[in-house]
Short mmCIF file of C-alpha atoms in Angstrom, two decimals:
data_model
loop_
_atom_site.label_atom_id
_atom_site.label_comp_id
_atom_site.label_asym_id
_atom_site.label_seq_id
_atom_site.Cartn_x
_atom_site.Cartn_y
_atom_site.Cartn_z
CA MET A 24 234.08 98.41 97.16
CA ASN A 25 233.41 101.70 95.72
CA GLY A 26 235.34 103.74 98.58
CA SER A 27 234.57 107.00 96.98
CA PHE A 28 230.79 106.58 97.29
CA LEU A 29 229.50 108.55 100.14
CA ILE A 30 225.82 109.33 100.01
CA GLU A 31 223.08 109.79 97.21
CA ALA A 32 219.45 110.51 97.39
CA PHE A 33 217.15 110.24 94.17
CA GLN A 34 213.81 109.59 92.86
CA ALA A 35 212.89 106.29 91.53
CA PRO A 36 210.39 105.67 88.65
CA SER A 37 206.77 106.39 89.98
CA THR A 38 205.72 102.92 89.08
CA CYS A 39 207.94 101.48 91.78
CA ALA A 40 205.97 102.30 94.84
CA GLN A 41 202.67 102.00 93.20
CA ASN A 42 203.30 98.57 91.77
CA LEU A 43 205.08 97.25 94.80
CA GLY A 44 202.87 98.50 97.68
CA ASN A 45 200.58 95.36 97.83
CA PHE A 46 203.41 93.04 98.62
CA PHE A 47 203.49 94.52 102.15
CA ASN A 48 200.12 93.64 103.19
CA ASP A 49 200.80 89.93 104.17
CA LEU A 50 204.10 90.58 105.99
CA GLY A 51 204.52 88.64 109.27
CA ALA A 52 205.25 90.18 112.53
CA ASP A 53 208.97 90.62 113.32
CA PRO A 54 209.36 87.87 116.03
CA TYR A 55 212.45 89.62 117.63
CA LEU A 56 210.60 92.75 118.85
CA GLU A 57 208.27 92.59 121.78
CA SER A 58 205.96 95.24 120.45
CA ASN A 59 203.67 94.27 117.46
CA CYS A 60 204.51 97.30 115.37
CA ARG A 61 207.01 95.99 112.93
CA PHE A 62 206.32 93.50 110.07
CA ARG A 63 209.26 92.06 108.10
CA ALA A 64 210.69 89.61 105.63
CA PHE A 65 214.37 89.19 104.44
CA SER A 66 216.14 87.64 101.46
CA GLN A 67 219.51 87.91 99.82
CA TYR A 68 220.43 88.35 96.21
CA GLN A 69 223.12 87.61 93.68
CA LYS A 70 223.49 89.24 90.30
CA THR A 71 223.44 86.88 87.26
CA ASP A 72 223.92 87.76 83.62
CA THR A 73 220.24 88.63 83.14
CA GLN A 74 218.76 89.43 86.69
CA PHE A 75 219.05 89.09 90.33
CA GLU A 76 218.32 85.76 92.02
CA LYS A 77 217.38 85.00 95.38
CA LEU A 78 219.80 82.68 97.48
CA ASN A 79 218.05 79.56 98.79
CA SER A 80 218.73 80.28 102.40
CA SER A 81 219.05 83.70 104.13
CA THR A 82 219.68 84.38 107.81
CA PHE A 83 220.67 87.85 109.29
CA MET A 84 223.00 88.48 112.10
CA GLN A 85 224.62 91.63 113.37
CA SER A 86 227.42 92.07 115.77
CA SER A 87 226.61 93.42 119.27
CA ASP A 88 229.02 96.10 118.49
CA VAL A 89 226.44 97.60 115.84
CA ASN A 90 223.31 96.32 117.28
CA ARG A 91 223.08 96.63 121.09
CA LEU A 92 219.59 95.18 121.18
CA ILE A 93 219.73 91.95 119.23
CA GLY A 94 223.43 91.71 118.43
CA ASN A 95 225.14 88.14 117.87
CA VAL A 96 221.72 86.57 117.42
CA GLU A 97 220.94 84.66 114.07
CA ARG A 98 217.68 85.96 112.86
CA LYS A 99 215.55 84.13 110.38
CA PHE A 100 212.53 85.92 108.85
CA GLU A 101 210.04 85.10 106.34
CA ASP A 102 211.46 85.08 102.76
CA ILE A 103 210.51 87.90 100.27
CA SER A 104 207.72 86.45 98.25
CA PRO A 105 208.75 84.75 94.87
CA SER A 106 206.19 87.15 93.04
CA LEU A 107 208.09 90.10 94.27
CA ASP A 108 211.63 88.66 93.48
CA GLN A 109 210.93 88.59 89.80
CA HIS A 110 209.01 91.86 89.68
CA PRO A 111 210.49 94.35 87.11
CA ASP A 112 210.27 97.26 89.48
CA PHE A 113 211.85 95.39 92.45
CA GLN A 114 214.57 94.27 89.98
CA HIS A 115 215.21 97.77 89.06
CA LEU A 116 215.65 98.74 92.76
CA LEU A 117 218.21 96.15 93.00
CA SER A 118 220.09 97.30 89.89
CA ALA A 119 219.97 100.97 91.28
CA PHE A 120 221.63 99.95 94.32
CA LEU A 121 224.21 97.74 92.67
CA GLU A 122 225.02 100.59 90.01
CA ARG A 123 225.89 103.11 92.77
CA THR A 124 227.74 100.77 95.08
CA ASN A 125 229.51 98.42 92.70
CA VAL A 126 229.58 95.56 95.12
CA ASP A 127 230.63 92.07 93.97
CA THR A 128 227.32 90.17 94.76
CA SER A 129 229.24 86.74 94.37
CA LYS A 130 231.30 87.82 97.53
CA GLN A 131 228.76 89.96 99.31
CA PRO A 132 225.19 89.40 98.40
CA ILE A 133 222.58 92.19 98.60
CA GLY A 134 220.28 91.74 101.45
CA VAL A 135 216.74 93.09 101.17
CA HIS A 136 214.64 93.92 104.32
CA GLN A 137 210.99 94.44 103.59
CA ILE A 138 209.64 96.28 106.57
CA ARG A 139 206.36 97.74 107.58
CA VAL A 140 205.99 99.77 110.71
CA VAL A 141 202.59 100.60 111.94
CA CYS A 142 201.49 103.02 114.61
CA SER A 143 198.26 104.33 116.33
CA GLN A 144 197.08 106.82 119.02
CA ASP A 145 198.03 104.44 121.64
CA LYS A 146 201.23 103.03 120.27
CA SER A 147 204.03 104.78 118.42
CA GLY A 148 206.25 102.76 115.86
CA SER A 149 209.88 102.35 116.42
CA PRO A 150 211.69 101.86 113.00
CA ALA A 151 215.05 101.86 114.62
CA PRO A 152 214.81 100.87 118.23
CA GLU A 153 218.71 100.46 118.52
CA GLY A 154 219.09 104.29 118.16
CA ILE A 155 221.72 106.05 116.14
CA HIS A 156 223.78 103.14 114.44
CA GLN A 157 225.47 101.41 111.63
CA ASP A 158 224.40 98.18 110.37
CA GLY A 159 227.91 96.79 109.83
CA PHE A 160 228.02 96.52 106.05
CA ASP A 161 229.71 98.69 103.38
CA PHE A 162 226.48 100.22 102.05
CA VAL A 163 222.94 100.77 103.20
CA GLY A 164 219.99 101.80 100.96
CA ILE A 165 216.53 102.73 102.08
CA PHE A 166 213.63 102.99 99.56
CA CYS A 167 210.16 104.34 100.65
CA VAL A 168 207.26 102.46 99.31
CA LYS A 169 204.54 104.07 101.30
CA ARG A 170 203.67 106.64 104.03
CA ASP A 171 200.19 106.56 105.04
CA ASN A 172 198.77 108.62 107.82
CA ILE A 173 202.21 109.08 109.11
CA ALA A 174 203.93 111.91 111.10
CA GLY A 175 207.65 111.81 112.13
CA ALA A 176 209.79 108.94 110.65
CA PHE A 177 212.40 111.41 109.62
CA THR A 178 215.54 109.77 108.06
CA GLN A 179 218.58 111.02 109.68
CA ILE A 180 222.28 110.60 108.79
CA PHE A 181 224.99 111.36 111.29
CA SER A 182 228.83 111.69 111.03
CA SER A 183 229.15 109.93 114.38
CA PRO A 184 227.01 108.24 116.91
CA VAL A 185 227.26 111.03 119.53
CA ASP A 186 226.42 113.95 117.12
CA GLN A 187 223.80 116.27 118.33
CA HIS A 188 223.00 117.53 114.92
CA PRO A 189 222.35 115.15 111.87
CA HIS A 190 224.41 115.57 108.70
CA MET A 191 220.93 115.12 106.99
CA SER A 192 217.46 114.95 108.18
CA THR A 193 214.68 114.29 105.62
CA THR A 194 211.13 112.94 105.34
CA LEU A 195 211.69 110.10 102.75
CA GLU A 196 208.65 110.17 100.56
CA GLU A 197 207.36 107.35 98.46
CA ASN A 198 209.49 106.72 95.48
CA GLN A 199 212.50 108.12 97.08
CA PHE A 200 215.81 106.14 97.56
CA ILE A 201 218.76 107.02 99.64
CA ILE A 202 221.96 105.17 99.54
CA PHE A 203 224.99 106.04 101.96
CA ASN A 204 228.32 104.44 102.96
CA ASP A 205 227.71 102.46 106.12
CA ARG A 206 231.22 102.67 107.03
CA ARG A 207 231.41 106.44 106.93
CA TYR A 208 227.94 107.40 108.36
CA TYR A 209 225.64 106.53 111.06
CA HIS A 210 221.80 106.54 110.52
CA TYR A 211 218.51 106.68 112.46
CA VAL A 212 214.89 106.99 111.71
CA THR A 213 212.66 108.76 114.41
CA GLU A 214 209.29 107.31 115.75
CA THR A 215 206.31 107.09 113.51
CA LEU A 216 203.20 108.69 114.88
CA PRO A 217 199.74 108.80 113.29
CA GLY A 218 198.87 112.08 111.36
CA LEU A 219 195.15 111.55 112.28
CA GLN A 220 195.15 110.43 115.96
CA ASP A 221 192.03 108.11 115.53
CA GLU A 222 193.40 106.36 112.57
CA THR A 223 196.37 103.69 112.04
CA GLY A 224 199.44 105.03 110.26
CA LEU A 225 201.97 102.81 108.44
CA ARG A 226 205.28 103.10 106.64
CA ASP A 227 206.66 100.56 104.15
CA VAL A 228 210.27 100.58 103.11
CA PHE A 229 212.89 98.28 101.58
CA VAL A 230 216.29 98.46 103.24
CA PHE A 231 219.22 97.10 101.09
CA THR A 232 222.50 96.12 102.65
CA ALA A 233 225.81 94.95 101.17
#
């Protein structure tokens, strides 16, 4: 683990969001939430000599110490699609995460959550229903693929779970990537609301963990 790494926010190449956006259109609903506002896929990746390769089986579980809603539950989501696995822009995002965190993927694979949150006039979207939290890993990265008719959804970083004022609060725009030390910081994303009340809003992100 690169213990000196704390937090970095940067701009990815403009092609990333543009080329990866269509892969979110067929995501299945998150079966572990009662509200039908979050759609999700999940896979884990290891680095080889030439690229990142997906592990054959990927389940996701967090301790109840870090996830009070769905802790100690082994969750299985749809796999990220094979065509997305090998896409150069997706491989670039994996490389950017690995370059900054220096994790050993043979011991700790990189988990990637592909998430769409939708909202409407009658229903807000909750990207982080567990509240201010840690994910239980060494590092977390969030890359924004799309914000469409969205108000809110502020990415917030806290020094502790009881902080009244975030260390950082920002609107993560398309092609922006933030990576932070999950052992050091807590994070939260505020509710998504539609910018135009009579139209649906959506927010697409990749969340990286290792």
